[in-house]
Coordinates of C-alpha atoms in Angstrom, one line a residue:
X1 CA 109.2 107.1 98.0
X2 CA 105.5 106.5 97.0
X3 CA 103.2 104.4 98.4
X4 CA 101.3 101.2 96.0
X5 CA 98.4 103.1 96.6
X6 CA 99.6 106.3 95.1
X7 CA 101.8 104.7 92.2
X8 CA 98.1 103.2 91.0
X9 CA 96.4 106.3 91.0
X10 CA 99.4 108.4 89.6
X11 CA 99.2 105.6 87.1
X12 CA 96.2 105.8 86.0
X13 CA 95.8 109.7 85.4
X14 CA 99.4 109.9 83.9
X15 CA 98.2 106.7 81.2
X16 CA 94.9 108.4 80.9
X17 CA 96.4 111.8 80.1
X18 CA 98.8 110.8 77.4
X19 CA 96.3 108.7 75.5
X20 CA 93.1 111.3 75.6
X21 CA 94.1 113.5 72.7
X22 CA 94.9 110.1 70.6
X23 CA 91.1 108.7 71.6
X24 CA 89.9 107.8 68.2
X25 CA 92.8 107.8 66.0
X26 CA 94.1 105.0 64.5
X27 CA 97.5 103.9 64.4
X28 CA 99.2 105.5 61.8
X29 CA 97.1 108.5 62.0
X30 CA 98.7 109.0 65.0
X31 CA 102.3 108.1 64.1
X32 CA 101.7 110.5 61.1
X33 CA 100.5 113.5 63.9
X34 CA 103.1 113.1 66.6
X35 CA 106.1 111.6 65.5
X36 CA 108.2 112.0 68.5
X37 CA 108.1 111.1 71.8
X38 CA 104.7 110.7 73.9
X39 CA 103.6 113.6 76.1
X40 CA 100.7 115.2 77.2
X41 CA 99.0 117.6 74.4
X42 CA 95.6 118.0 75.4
X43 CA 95.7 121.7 76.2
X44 CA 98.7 123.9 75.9
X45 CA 101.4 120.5 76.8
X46 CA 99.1 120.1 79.9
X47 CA 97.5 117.1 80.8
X48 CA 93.4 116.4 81.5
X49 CA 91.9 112.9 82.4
X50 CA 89.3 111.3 81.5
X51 CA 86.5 108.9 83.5
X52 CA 89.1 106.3 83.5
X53 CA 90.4 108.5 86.2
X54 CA 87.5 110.1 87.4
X55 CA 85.8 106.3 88.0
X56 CA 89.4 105.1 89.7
X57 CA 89.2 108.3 92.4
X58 CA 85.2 107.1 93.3
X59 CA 86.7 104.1 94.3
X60 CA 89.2 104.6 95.9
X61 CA 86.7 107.1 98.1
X62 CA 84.2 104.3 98.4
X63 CA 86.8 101.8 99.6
X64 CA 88.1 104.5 102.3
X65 CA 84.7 104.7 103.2
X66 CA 83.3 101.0 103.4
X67 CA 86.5 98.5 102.9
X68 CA 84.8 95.9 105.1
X69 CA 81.1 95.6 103.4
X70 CA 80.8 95.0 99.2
X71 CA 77.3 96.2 99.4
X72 CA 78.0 99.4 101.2
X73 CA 80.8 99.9 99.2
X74 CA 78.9 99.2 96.0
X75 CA 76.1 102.1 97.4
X76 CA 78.6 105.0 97.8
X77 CA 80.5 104.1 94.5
X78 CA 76.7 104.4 92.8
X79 CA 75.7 107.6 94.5
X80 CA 79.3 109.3 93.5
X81 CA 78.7 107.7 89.8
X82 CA 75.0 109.5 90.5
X83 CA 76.4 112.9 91.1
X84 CA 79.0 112.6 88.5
X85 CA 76.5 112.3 85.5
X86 CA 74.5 115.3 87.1
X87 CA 77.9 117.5 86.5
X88 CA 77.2 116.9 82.5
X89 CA 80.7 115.0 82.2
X90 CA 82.0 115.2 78.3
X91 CA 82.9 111.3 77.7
X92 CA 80.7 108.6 79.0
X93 CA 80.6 104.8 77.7
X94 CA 76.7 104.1 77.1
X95 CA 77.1 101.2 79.2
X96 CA 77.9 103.6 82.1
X97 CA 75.5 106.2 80.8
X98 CA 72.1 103.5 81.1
X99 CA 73.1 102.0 84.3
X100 CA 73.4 105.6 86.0
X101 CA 70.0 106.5 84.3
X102 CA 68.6 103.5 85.8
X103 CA 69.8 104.6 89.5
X104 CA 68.4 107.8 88.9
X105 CA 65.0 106.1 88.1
X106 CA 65.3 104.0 91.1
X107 CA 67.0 100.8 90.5
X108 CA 69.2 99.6 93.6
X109 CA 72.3 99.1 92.5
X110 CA 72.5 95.1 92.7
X111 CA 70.3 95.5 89.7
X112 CA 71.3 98.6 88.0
X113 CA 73.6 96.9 85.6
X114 CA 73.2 96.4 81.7
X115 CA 74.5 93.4 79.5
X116 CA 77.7 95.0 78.3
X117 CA 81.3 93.9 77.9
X118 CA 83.0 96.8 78.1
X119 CA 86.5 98.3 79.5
X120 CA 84.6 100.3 81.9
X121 CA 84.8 98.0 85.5
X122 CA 88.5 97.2 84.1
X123 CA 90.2 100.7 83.9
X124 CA 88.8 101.4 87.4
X125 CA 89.9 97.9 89.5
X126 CA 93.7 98.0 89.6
X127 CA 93.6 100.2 92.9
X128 CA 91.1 97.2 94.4
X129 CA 93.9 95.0 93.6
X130 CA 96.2 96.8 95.4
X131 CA 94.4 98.0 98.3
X132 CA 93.1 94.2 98.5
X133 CA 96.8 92.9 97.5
X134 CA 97.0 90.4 100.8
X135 CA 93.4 89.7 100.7
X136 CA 92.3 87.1 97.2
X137 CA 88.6 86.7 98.6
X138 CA 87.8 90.4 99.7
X139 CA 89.4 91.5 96.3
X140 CA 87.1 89.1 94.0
X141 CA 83.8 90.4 96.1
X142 CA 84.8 93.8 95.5
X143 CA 85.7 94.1 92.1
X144 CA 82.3 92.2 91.5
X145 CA 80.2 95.2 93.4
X146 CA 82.2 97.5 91.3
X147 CA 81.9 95.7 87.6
X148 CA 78.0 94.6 88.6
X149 CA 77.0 98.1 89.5
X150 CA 77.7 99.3 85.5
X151 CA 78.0 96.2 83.5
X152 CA 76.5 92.4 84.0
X153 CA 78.3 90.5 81.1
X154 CA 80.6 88.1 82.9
X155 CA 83.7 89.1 80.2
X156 CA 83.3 92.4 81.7
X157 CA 83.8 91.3 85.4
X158 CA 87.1 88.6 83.6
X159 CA 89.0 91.6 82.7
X160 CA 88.2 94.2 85.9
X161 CA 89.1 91.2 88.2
X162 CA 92.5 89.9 86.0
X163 CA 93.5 93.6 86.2
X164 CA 93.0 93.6 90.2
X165 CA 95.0 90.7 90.4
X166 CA 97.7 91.7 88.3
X167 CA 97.8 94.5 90.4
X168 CA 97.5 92.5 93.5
X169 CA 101.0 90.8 92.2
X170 CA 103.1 93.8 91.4
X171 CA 102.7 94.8 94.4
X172 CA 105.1 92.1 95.8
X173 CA 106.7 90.3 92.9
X174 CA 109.8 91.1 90.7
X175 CA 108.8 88.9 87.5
X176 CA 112.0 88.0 87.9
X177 CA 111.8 84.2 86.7
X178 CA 109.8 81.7 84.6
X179 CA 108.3 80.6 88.1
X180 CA 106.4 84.0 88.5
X181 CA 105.2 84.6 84.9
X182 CA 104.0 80.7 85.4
X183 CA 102.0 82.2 88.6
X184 CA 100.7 85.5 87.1
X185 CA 99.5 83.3 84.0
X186 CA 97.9 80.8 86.2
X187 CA 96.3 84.0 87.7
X188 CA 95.1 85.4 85.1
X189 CA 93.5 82.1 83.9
X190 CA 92.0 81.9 86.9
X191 CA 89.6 85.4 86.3
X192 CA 87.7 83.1 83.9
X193 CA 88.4 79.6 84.5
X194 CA 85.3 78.5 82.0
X195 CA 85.7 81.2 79.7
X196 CA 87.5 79.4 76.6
X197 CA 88.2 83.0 74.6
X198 CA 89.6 83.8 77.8
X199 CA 92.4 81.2 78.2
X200 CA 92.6 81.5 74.5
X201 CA 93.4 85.2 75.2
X202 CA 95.9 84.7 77.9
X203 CA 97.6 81.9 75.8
X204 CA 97.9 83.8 72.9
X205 CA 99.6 86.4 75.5
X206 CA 102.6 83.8 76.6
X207 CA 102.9 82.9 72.8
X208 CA 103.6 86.4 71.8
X209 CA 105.6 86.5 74.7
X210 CA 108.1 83.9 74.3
X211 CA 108.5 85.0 70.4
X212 CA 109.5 88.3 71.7
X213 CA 106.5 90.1 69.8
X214 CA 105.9 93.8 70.2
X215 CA 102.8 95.1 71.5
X216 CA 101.6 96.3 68.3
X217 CA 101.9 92.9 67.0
X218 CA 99.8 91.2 69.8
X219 CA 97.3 93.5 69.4
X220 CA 97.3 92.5 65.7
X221 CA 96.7 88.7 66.5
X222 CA 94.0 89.2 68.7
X223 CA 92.2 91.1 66.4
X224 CA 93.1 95.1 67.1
X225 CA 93.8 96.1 63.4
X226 CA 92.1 99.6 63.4
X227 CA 93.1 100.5 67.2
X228 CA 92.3 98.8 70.5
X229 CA 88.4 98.9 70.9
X230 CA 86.1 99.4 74.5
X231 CA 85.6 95.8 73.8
X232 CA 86.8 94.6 77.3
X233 CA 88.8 91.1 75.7
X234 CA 90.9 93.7 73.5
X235 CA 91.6 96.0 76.3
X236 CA 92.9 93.9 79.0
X237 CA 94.6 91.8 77.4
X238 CA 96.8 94.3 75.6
X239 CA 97.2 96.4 78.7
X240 CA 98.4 93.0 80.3
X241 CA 100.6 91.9 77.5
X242 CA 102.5 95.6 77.3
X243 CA 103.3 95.3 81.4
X244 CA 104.6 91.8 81.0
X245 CA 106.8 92.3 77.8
X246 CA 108.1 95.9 79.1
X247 CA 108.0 95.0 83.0
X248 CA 109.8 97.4 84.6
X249 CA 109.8 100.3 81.8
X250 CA 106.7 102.7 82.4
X251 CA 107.7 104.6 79.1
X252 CA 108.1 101.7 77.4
X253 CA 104.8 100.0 78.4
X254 CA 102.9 103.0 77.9
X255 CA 104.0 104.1 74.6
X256 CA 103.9 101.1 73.1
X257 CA 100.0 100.4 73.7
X258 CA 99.2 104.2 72.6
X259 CA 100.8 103.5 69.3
X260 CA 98.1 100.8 68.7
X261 CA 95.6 103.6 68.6
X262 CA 91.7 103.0 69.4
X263 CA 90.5 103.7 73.4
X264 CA 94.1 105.1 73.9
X265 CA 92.7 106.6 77.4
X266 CA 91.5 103.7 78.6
X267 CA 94.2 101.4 77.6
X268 CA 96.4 104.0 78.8
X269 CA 95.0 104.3 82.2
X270 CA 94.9 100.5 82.2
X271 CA 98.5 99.8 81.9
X272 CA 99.8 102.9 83.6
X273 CA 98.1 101.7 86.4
X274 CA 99.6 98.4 86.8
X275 CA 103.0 99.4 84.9
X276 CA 103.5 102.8 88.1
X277 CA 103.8 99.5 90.5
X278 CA 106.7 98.3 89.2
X279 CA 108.9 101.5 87.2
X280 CA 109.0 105.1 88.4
X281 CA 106.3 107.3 86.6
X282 CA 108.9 109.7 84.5
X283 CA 108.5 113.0 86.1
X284 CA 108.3 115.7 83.9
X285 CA 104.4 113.2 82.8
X286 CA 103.2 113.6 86.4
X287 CA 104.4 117.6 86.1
X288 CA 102.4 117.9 83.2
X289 CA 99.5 117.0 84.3
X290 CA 97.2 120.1 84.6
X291 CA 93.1 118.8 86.3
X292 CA 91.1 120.2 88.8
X293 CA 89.9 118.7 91.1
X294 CA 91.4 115.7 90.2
X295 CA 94.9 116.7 90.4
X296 CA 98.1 115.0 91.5
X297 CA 98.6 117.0 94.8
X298 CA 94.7 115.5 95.4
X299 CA 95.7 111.8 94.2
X300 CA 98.6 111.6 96.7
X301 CA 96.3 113.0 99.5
X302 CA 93.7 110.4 98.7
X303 CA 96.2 107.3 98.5
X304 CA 97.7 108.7 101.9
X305 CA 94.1 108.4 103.5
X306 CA 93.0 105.4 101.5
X307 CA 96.6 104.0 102.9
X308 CA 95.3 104.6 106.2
X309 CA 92.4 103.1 105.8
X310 CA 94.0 99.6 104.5
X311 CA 96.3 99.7 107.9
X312 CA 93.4 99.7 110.3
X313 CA 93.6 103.4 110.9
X314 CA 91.3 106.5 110.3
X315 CA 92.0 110.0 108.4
X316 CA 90.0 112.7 107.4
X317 CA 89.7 112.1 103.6
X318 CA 90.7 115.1 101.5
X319 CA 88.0 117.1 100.1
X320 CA 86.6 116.8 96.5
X321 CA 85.5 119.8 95.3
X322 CA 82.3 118.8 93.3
X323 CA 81.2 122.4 92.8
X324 CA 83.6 122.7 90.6
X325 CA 83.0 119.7 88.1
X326 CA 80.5 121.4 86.4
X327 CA 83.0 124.5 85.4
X328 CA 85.8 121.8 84.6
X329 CA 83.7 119.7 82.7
X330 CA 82.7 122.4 80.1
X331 CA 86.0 123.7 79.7
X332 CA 86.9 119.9 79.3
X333 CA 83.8 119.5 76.3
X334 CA 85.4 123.2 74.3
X335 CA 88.8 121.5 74.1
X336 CA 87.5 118.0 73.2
X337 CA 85.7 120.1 70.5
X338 CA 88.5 121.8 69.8
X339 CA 90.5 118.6 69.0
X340 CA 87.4 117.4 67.3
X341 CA 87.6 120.0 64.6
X342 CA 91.6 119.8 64.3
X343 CA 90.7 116.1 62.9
X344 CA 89.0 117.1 60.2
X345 CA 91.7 118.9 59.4
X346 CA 94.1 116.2 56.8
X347 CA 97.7 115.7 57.7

């Protein structure tokens, strides 16, 4: 049986993977192109992640490393993002891209940050939920190292900590009456408790909810006509409304927030993430996928230290290859291209 820890970061890469050939595409682009079943078709039926993954793995390092001190913690995730951008990755949100740049010129990271509400703090905070499950205070001041260190907009620090705390709760809660989706909504009001598009957001969410909408359709009423955008208050809040309407179903909740189209990697990481801690990952998705280093030998090493770690106990942690970034990320950019060009080709 899989740890929490594991489920979150088998999440993540198995969301991630499906979604990353669909980046891009629209919705009915995409139900014209793959009419059947979701599985991984970025190379040869093989799976590759993205930086939602890469980004959720530097965490999780950082945390093994420092899970008692935010600003230590907030240090070794900016010299891993440092590295990262020096191994030419193929996909970077420009967010992400400037506040690295700054680090590189010198900015400490409690001021590298730019004014952006994007998804990036939010695909990478579900395992800070879970590693921080029994902890509400540690896991508010970590999530805000993470989401500070890339973006500053407070939306963008809303949606990484509702999606920590959502994680937080599936760890020990069935959803299993009105009295826990009444907590988990109180919860998630709670991430931005003066934010009025953000109660808006999470009413809208219950709404949908108790007319028995489809995913698709709530990510019609918030405004996600042409796909699910980076925009952080489209993200989340679809990721959260597909694991409370399919709770339990990882297929279920998955597919049905690829199908919106848009940042289907991100989205897709998103909700896998929070969706693996409540409904087995289907096997034959976490077969499939085909990375290096990040693989899912090396994500079940990780979550086994990290695991550890949360218990009060110490373990080598597994080694990252960097070296070999540079090699995987341009045989990641000649398939990305390759995709590319297969777009322009018309269905």
């Amino acid at each position: 049986m899989k740890s929490p820890l594991e489920n979150v970061l088998l999440g993540t890469a198995v969301g991630d993977s499906l979604g990353l050939p669909a980046e891009g595409l629209t919705a009915r682009r995409i139900a014209r192109r793959w009419p059947g079943p979701w599985r991984q078709r970025f190379f040869l039926g093989r799976g590759m992640v993205s930086d939602d993954t890469e980004h959720t793995v530097f965490v999780a390092q950082s945390l093994a490393r420092f899970d008692d001190d935010p600003r230590n913690f907030q240090r070794t995730l900016a010299w891993r993002l440092r590295f990262w951008l020096l191994c030419l990755p193929a996909g970077i949100g420009l967010a992400t891209l400037r506040a690295i740049l700054k680090l590189w010129l010198g900015f400490p990271p409690s001021r590298s940050g730019v004014f952006s509400a994007g998804n990036g703090p939010a695909m990478r905070s579900a395992v800070i939920g879970v590693f921080f499950a029994d902890d509400p205070a540690r896991l508010r001041a970590f999530v805000q190292a993470s989401t500070r260190l890339t973006h500053t907009d407070p939306k963008a620090e809303i949606g990484a900590l509702a999606v920590a705390m959502t994680a937080a709760f599936a760890v020990s809660s069935p959803l299993s009456s009105r009295n826990d989706r009444a907590e988990i909504g109180a919860l998630w009001k709670s991430a931005g408790a003066d934010d009025s598009d953000w109660q808006q957001l999470i009413d809208h969410i219950f709404s949908a909810h108790e007319q028995n909408l489809s995913v698709q359709d709530f990510a019609r009423i918030i405004g996600c006509k042409s796909g699910v955008s980076g925009y952080v208050y489209q993200t989340v809040p679809v990721a959260l409304y597909a694991w409370l309407h399919h709770f339990g179903d990882f297929r279920a909740s998955i597919e049905s927030v690829l199908t919106c189209g848009g940042d289907t990697d991100t989205v897709g990481a998103i909700t896998g993430a929070l969706a693996a801690l409540n409904a087995p990952i289907p096997l034959e998705w976490i077969e499939n996928l085909g990375d290096y280093p990040i693989s899912s030998a090396y994500l079940a090493d990780l979550a086994s230290a990290l695991e550890t770690v949360q218990h009060g106990g110490g373990l080598p942690m597994p080694p990252f290859h960097w070296f070999a970034l540079p090699l995987r990320n341009l045989i990641f950019l000649v398939i990305v291209l390759a995709h590319a060009f297969r777009r322009l080709i018309p269905l």
